[in-house]
PDB file of C-alpha atoms and ligand atoms in Angstrom:
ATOM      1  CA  UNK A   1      12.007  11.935  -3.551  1.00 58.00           C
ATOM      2  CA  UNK A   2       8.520  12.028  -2.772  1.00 87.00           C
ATOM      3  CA  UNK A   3       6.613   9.119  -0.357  1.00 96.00           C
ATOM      4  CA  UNK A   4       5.140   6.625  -1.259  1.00 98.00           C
ATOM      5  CA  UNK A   5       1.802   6.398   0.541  1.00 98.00           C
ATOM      6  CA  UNK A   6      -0.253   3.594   1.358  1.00 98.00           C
ATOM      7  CA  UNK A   7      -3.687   2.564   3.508  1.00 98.00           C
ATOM      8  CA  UNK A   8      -4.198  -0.682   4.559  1.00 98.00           C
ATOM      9  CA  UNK A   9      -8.162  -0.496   4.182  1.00 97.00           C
ATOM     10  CA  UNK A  10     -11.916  -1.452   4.088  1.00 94.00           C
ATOM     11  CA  UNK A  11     -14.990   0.115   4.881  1.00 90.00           C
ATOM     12  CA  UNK A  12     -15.527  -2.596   7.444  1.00 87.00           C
ATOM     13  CA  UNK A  13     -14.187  -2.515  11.011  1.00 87.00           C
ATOM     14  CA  UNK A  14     -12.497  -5.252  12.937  1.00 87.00           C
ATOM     15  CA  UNK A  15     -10.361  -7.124   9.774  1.00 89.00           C
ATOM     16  CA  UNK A  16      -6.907  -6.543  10.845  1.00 90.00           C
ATOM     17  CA  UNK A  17      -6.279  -2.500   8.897  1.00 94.00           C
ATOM     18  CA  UNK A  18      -4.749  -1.446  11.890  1.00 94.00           C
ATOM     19  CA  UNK A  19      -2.909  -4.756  13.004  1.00 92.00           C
ATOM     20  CA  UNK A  20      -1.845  -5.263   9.651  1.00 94.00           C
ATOM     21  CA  UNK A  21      -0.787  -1.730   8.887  1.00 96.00           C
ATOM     22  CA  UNK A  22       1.066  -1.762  12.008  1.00 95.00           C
ATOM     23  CA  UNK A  23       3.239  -5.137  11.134  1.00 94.00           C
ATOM     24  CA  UNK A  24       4.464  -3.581   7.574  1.00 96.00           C
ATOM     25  CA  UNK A  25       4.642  -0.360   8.897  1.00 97.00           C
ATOM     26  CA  UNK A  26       7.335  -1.959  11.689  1.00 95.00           C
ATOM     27  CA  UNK A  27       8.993  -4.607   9.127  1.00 96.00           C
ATOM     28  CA  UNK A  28       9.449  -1.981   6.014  1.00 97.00           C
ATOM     29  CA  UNK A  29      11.110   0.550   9.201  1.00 97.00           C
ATOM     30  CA  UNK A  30      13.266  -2.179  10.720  1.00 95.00           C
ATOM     31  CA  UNK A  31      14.296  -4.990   7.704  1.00 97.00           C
ATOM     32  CA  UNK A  32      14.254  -2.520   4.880  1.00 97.00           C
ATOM     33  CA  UNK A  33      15.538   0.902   6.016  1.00 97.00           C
ATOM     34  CA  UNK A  34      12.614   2.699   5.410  1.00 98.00           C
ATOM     35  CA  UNK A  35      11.938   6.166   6.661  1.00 98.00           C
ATOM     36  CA  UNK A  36       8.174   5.231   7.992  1.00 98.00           C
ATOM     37  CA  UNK A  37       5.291   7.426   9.455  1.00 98.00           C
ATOM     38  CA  UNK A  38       1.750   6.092  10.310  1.00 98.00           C
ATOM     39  CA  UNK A  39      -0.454   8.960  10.362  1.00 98.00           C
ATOM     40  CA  UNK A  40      -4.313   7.216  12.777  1.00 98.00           C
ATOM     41  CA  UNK A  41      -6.779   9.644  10.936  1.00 97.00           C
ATOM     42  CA  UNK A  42      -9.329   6.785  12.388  1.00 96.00           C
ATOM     43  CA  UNK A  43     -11.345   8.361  15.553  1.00 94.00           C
ATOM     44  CA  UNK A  44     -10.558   5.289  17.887  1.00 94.00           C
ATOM     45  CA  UNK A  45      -6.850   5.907  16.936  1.00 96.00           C
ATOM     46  CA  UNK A  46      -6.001   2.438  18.514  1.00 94.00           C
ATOM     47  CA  UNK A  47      -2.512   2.376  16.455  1.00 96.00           C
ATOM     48  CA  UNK A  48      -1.859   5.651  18.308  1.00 97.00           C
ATOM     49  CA  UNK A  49      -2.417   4.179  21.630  1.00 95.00           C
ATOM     50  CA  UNK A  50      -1.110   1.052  20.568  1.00 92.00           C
ATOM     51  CA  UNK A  51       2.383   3.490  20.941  1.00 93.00           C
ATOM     52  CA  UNK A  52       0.979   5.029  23.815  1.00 92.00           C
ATOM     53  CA  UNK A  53       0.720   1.568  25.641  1.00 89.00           C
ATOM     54  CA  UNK A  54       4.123   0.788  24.982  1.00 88.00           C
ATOM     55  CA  UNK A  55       5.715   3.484  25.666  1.00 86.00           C
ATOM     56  CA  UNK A  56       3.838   3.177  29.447  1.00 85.00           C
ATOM     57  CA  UNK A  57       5.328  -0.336  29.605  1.00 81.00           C
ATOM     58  CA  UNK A  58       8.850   0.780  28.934  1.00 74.00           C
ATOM     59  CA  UNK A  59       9.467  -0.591  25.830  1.00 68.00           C
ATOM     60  CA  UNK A  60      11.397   2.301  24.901  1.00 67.00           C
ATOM     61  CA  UNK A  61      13.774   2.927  27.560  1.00 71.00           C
ATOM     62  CA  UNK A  62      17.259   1.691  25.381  1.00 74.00           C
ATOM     63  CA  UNK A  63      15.804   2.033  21.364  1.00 80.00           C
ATOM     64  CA  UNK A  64      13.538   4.742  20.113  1.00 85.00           C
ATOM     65  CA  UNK A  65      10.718   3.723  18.603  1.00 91.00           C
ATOM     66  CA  UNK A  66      11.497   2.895  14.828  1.00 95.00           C
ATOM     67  CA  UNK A  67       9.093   5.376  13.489  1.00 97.00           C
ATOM     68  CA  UNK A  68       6.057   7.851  14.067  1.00 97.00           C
ATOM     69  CA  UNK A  69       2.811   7.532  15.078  1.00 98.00           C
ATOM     70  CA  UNK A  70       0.746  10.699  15.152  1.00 97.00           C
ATOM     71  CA  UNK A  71      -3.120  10.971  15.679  1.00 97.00           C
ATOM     72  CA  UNK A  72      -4.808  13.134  12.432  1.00 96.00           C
ATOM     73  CA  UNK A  73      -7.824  14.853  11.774  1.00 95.00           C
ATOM     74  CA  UNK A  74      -9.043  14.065   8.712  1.00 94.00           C
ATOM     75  CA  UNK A  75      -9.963  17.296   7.790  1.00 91.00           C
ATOM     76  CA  UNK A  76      -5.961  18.665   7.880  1.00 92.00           C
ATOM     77  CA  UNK A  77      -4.496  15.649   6.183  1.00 94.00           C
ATOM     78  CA  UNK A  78      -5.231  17.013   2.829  1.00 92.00           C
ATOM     79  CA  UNK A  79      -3.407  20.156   4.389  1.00 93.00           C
ATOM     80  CA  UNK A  80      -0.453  18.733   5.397  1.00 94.00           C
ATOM     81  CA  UNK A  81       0.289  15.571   3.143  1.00 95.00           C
ATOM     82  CA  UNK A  82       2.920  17.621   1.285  1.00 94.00           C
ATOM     83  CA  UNK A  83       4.912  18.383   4.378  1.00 94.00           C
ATOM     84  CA  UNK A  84       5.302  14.786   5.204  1.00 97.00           C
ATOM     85  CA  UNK A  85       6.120  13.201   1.674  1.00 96.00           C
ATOM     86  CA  UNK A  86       9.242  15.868   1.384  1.00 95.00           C
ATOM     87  CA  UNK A  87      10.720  14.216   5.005  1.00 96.00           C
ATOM     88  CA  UNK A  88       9.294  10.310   5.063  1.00 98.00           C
ATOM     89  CA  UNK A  89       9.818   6.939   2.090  1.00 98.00           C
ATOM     90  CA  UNK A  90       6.328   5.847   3.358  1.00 98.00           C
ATOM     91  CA  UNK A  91       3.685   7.345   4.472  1.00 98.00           C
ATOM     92  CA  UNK A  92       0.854   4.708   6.238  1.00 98.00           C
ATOM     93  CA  UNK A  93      -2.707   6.272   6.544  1.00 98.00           C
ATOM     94  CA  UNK A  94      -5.416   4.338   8.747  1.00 98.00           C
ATOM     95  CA  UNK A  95      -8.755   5.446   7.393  1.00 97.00           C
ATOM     96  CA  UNK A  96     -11.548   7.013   9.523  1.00 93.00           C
ATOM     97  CA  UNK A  97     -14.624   4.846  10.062  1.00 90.00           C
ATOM     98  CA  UNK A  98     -17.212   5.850   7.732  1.00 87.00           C
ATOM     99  CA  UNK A  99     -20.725   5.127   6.387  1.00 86.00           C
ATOM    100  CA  UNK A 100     -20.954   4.511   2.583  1.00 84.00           C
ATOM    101  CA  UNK A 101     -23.025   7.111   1.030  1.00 86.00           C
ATOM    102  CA  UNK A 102     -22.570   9.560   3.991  1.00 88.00           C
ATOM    103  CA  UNK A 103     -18.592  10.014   4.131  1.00 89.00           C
ATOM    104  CA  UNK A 104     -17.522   8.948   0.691  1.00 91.00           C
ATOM    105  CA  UNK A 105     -16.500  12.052  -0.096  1.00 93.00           C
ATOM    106  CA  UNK A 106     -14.159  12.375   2.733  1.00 93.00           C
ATOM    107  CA  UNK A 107     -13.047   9.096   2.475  1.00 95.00           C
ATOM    108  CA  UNK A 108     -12.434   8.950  -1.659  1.00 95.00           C
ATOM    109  CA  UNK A 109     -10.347  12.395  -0.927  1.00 95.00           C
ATOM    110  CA  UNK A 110      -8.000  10.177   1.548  1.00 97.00           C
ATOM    111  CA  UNK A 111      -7.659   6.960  -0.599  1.00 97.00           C
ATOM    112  CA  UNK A 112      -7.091   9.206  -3.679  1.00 97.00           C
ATOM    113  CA  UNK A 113      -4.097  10.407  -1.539  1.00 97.00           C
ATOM    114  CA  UNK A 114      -2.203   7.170  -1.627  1.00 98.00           C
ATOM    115  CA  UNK A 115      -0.945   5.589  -4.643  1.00 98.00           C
ATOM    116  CA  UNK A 116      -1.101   1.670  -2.843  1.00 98.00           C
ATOM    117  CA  UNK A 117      -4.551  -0.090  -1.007  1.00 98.00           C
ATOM    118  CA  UNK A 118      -4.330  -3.077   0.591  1.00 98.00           C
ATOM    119  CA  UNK A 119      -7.730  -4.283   1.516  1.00 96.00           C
ATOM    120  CA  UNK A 120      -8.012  -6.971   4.556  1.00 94.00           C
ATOM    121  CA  UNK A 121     -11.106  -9.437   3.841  1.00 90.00           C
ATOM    122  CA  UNK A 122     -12.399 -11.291   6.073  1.00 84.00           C
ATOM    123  CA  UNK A 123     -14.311 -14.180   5.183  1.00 76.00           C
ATOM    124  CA  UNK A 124     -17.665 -14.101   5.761  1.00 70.00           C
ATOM    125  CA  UNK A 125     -20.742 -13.145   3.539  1.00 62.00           C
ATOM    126  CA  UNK A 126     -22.090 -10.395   5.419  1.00 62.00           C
ATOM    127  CA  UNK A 127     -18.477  -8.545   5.523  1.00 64.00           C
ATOM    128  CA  UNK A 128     -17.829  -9.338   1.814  1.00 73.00           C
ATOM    129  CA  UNK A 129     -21.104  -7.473   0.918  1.00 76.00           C
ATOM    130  CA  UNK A 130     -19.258  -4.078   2.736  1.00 82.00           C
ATOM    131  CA  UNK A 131     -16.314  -4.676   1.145  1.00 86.00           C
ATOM    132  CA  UNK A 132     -18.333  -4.878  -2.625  1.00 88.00           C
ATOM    133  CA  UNK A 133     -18.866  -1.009  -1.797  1.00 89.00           C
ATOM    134  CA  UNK A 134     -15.725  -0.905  -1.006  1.00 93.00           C
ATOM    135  CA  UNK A 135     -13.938  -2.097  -3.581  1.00 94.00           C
ATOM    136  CA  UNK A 136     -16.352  -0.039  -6.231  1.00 93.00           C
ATOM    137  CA  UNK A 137     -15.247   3.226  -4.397  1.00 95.00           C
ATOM    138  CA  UNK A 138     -11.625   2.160  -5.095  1.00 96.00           C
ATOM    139  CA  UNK A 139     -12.229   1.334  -8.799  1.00 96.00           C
ATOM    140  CA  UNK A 140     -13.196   4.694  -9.430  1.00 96.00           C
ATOM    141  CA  UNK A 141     -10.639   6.513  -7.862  1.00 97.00           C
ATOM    142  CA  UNK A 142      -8.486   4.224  -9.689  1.00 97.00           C
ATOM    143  CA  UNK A 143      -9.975   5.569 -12.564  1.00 97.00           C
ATOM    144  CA  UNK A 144      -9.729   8.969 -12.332  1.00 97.00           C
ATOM    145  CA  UNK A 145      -6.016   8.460 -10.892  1.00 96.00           C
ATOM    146  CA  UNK A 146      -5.776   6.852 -14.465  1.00 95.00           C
ATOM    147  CA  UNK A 147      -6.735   9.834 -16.356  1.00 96.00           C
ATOM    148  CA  UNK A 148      -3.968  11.790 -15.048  1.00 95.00           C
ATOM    149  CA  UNK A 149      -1.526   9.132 -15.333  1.00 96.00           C
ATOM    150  CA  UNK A 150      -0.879   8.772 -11.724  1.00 95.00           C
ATOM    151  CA  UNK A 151      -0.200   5.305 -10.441  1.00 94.00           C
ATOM    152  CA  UNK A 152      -2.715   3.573  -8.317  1.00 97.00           C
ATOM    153  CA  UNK A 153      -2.702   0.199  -7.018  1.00 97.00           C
ATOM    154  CA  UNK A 154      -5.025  -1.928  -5.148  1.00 98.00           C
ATOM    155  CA  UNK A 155      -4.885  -5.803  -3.892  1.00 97.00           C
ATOM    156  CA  UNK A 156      -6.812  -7.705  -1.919  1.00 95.00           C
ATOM    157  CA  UNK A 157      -5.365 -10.522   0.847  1.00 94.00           C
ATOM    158  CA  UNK A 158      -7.171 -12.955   3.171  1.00 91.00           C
ATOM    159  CA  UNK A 159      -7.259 -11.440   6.610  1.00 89.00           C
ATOM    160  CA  UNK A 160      -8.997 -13.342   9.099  1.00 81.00           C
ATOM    161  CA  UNK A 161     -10.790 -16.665   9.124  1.00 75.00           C
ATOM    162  CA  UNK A 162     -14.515 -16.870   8.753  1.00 73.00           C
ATOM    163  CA  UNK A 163     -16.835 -19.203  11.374  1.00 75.00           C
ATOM    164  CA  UNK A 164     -18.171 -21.510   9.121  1.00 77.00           C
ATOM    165  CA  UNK A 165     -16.278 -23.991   6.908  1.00 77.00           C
ATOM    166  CA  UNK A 166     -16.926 -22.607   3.733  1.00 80.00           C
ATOM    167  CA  UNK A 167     -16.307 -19.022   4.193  1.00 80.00           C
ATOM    168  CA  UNK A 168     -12.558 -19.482   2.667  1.00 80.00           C
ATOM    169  CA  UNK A 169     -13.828 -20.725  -0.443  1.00 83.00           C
ATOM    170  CA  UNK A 170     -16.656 -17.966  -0.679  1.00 82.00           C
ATOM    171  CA  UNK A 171     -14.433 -15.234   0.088  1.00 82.00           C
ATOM    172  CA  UNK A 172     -11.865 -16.459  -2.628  1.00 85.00           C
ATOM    173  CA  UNK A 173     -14.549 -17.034  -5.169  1.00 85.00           C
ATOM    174  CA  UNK A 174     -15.732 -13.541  -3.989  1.00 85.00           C
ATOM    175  CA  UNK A 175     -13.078 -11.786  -4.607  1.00 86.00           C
ATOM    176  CA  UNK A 176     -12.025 -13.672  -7.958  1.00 87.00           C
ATOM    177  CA  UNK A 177     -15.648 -12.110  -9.174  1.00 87.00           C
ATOM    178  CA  UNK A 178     -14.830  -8.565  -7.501  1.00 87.00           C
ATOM    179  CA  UNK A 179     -11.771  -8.933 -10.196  1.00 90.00           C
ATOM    180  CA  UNK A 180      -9.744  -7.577  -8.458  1.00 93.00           C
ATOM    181  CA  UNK A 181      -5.795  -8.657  -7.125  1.00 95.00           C
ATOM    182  CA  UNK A 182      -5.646 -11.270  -4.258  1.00 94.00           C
ATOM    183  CA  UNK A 183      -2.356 -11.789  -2.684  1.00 95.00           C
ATOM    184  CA  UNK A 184      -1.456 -15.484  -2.601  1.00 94.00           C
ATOM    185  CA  UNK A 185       0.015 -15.314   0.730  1.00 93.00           C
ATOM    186  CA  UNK A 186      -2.951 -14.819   3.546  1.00 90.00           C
ATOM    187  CA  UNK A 187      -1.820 -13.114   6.866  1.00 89.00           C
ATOM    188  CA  UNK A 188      -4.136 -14.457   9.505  1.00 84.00           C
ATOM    189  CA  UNK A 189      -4.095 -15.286  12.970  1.00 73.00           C
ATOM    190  CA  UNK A 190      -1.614 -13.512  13.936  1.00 68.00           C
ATOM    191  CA  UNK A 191      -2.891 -12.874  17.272  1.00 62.00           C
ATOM    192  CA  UNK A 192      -1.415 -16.551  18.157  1.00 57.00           C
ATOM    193  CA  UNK A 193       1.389 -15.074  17.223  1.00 58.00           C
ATOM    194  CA  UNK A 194       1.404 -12.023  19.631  1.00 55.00           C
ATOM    195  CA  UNK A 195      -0.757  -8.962  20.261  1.00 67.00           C
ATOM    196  CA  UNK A 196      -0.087  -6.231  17.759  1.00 67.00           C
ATOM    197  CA  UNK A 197       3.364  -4.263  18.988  1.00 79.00           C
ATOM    198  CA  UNK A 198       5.313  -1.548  16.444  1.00 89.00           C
ATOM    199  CA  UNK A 199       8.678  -1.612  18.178  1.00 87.00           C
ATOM    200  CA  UNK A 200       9.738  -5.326  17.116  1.00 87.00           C
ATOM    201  CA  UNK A 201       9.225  -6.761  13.568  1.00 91.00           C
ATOM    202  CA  UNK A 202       7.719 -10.030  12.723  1.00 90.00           C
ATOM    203  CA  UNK A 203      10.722 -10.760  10.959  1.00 92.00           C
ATOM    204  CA  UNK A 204      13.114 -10.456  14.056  1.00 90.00           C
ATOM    205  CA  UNK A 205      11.038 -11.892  16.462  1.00 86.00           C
ATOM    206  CA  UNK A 206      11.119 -15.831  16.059  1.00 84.00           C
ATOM    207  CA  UNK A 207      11.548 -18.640  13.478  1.00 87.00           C
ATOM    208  CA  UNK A 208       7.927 -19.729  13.807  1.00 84.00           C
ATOM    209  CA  UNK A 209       6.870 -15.363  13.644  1.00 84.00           C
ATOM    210  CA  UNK A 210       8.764 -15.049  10.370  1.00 89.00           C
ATOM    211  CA  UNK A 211       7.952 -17.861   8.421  1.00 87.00           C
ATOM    212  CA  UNK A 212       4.344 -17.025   9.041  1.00 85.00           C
ATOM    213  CA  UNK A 213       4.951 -13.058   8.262  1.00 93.00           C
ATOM    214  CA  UNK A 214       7.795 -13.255   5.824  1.00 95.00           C
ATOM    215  CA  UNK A 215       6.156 -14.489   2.543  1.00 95.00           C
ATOM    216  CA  UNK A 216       3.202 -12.313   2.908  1.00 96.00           C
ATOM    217  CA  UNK A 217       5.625  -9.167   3.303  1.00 97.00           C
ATOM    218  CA  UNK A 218       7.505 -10.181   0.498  1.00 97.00           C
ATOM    219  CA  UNK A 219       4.940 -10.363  -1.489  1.00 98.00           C
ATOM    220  CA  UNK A 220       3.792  -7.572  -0.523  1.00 98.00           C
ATOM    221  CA  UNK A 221       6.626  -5.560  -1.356  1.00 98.00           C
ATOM    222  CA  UNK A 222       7.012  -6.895  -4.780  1.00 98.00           C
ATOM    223  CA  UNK A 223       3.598  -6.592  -5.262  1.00 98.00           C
ATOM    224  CA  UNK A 224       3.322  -2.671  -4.802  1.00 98.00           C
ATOM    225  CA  UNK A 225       7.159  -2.084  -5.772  1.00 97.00           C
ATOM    226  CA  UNK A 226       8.397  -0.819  -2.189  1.00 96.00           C
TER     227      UNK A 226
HETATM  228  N1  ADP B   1      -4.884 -11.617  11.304  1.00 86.07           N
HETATM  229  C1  ADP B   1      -5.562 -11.646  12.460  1.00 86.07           C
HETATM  230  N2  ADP B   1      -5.993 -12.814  12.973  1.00 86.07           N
HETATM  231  C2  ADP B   1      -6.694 -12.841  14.102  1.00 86.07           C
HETATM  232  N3  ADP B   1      -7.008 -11.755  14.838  1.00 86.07           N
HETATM  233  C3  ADP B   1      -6.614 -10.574  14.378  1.00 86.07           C
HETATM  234  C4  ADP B   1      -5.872 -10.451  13.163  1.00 86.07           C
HETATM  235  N4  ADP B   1      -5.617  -9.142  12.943  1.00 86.07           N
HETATM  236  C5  ADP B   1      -6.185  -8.481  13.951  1.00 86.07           C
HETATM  237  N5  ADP B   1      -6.769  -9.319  14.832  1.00 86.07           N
HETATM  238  C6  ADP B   1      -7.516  -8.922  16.027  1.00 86.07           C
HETATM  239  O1  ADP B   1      -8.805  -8.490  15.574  1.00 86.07           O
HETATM  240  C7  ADP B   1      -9.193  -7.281  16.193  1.00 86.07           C
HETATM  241  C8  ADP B   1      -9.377  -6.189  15.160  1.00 86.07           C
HETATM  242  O2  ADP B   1      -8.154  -5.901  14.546  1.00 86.07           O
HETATM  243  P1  ADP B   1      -7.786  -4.443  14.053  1.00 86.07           P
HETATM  244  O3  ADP B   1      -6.467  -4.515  13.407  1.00 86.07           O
HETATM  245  O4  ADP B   1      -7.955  -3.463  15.170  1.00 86.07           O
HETATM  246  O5  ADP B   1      -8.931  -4.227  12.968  1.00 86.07           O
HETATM  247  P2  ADP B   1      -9.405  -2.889  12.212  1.00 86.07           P
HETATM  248  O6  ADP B   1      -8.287  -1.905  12.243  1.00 86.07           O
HETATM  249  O7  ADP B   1      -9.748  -3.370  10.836  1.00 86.07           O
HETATM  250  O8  ADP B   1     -10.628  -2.424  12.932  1.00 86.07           O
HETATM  251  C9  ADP B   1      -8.110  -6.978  17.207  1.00 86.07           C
HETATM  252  O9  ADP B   1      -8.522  -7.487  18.453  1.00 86.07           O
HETATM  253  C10 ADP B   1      -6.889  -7.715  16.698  1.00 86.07           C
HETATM  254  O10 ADP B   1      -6.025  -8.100  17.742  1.00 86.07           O
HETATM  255 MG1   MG B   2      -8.253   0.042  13.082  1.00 86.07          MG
END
């Protein structure tokens, strides 16, 4: 069977791709038997040295990690895609930073790869504008996915809070004029939780850690069909 493959994504930096990307990635490896590999196309690669970090603390010394982490160029992804979707059930991909206008082609080449975006928002006006672009990007790759009958699917979900008091209700009258799918269940804050690790899921961690986590990633997989 072929992967399923999936970017947890927006144009803008700093709303929880990689964070977020990492949790599922972890959860859908450890709670549901998934055979999980998170290719960091992005330049910073911080989900790569996320790994990197924990391997220098030890983390590793009695379990191997539960699944890959392997730093991409871009430019070979297209190349090498296939070989990964023979040997993996999910494929994660965390998106390059780009410019609109300037890298769309690279970037619509990469999102057309997957057949599942989930797109972090942050409230905020100034980040919902980027994400507008965004989201139009996705629409038409959506479209063209369409054409061939090849399944796309894209959703929306609150990421982080915004400063100001009102920036929940913007961002969720925002996206409910974007049109397009917001997951009911928001996954923010979870920094109070703990930093960002990929060798424990949310779910095994703590009462408190899977309340918070486990109706989002249930929705989540019933959502996309994982
Ligand atoms: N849901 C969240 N709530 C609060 N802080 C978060 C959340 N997700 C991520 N963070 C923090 O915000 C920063 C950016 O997160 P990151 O996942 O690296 O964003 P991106 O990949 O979109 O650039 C990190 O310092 C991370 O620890
Ligand atoms: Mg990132």
């Amino acid at each position: 069977m072929s992967a399923r493959i999936i970017s947890v994504a927006n144009r803008k930096g700093g709303v929880s791709k990689t964070t977020t990307g990492l949790f599922l990635a972890t959860s859908l490896a450890l709670n549901k038997g998934k055979k999980v590999i998170y290719l960091d196309c992005d330049s910073q690669a911080s989900a790569y040295e996320y790994r990197q970090f924990e391997k220098n603390m030890e983390l590793y010394q009695s379990t191997p990690p539960p699944y890959r982490i392997l730093k991409k160029d871009p430019a070979f992804l297209f190349d090498e895609i296939q070989d990964y979707e023979k040997e993996y059930d999910m494929i994660f991909i965390d998106i390059p930073r780009f410019t609109l206008g300037k890298d769309d082609k690279m970037i619509i080449s990469i999102l057309a790869m997957c057949d599942s975006v989930l797109i972090p928002i942050k409230s905020g006006e100034l980040d919902n504008l980027s994400t507008l672009g965004f989201v139009r990007m996705i629409e038409a790759i959506r479209e063209h996915k369409q054409e061939k009958g090849r399944p796309y699917q894209y959703a929306g979900f609150l990421s982080m809070t915004g400063k100001r008091p009102t920036d929940d209700k913007d961002a969720r009258s925002f996206v409910k004029d974007l049109g397009i799918p917001l997951l009911k269940h928001e996954l923010r804050d979870v920094r109070e939780l703990s930093n960002p690790y990929t060798y424990e899921s949310l779910l095994n961690k703590g009462k408190a850690e899977k309340e918070r986590f486990e109706a989002f990633f249930n929705e989540f997989i019933q959502f996309f069909n994982f």
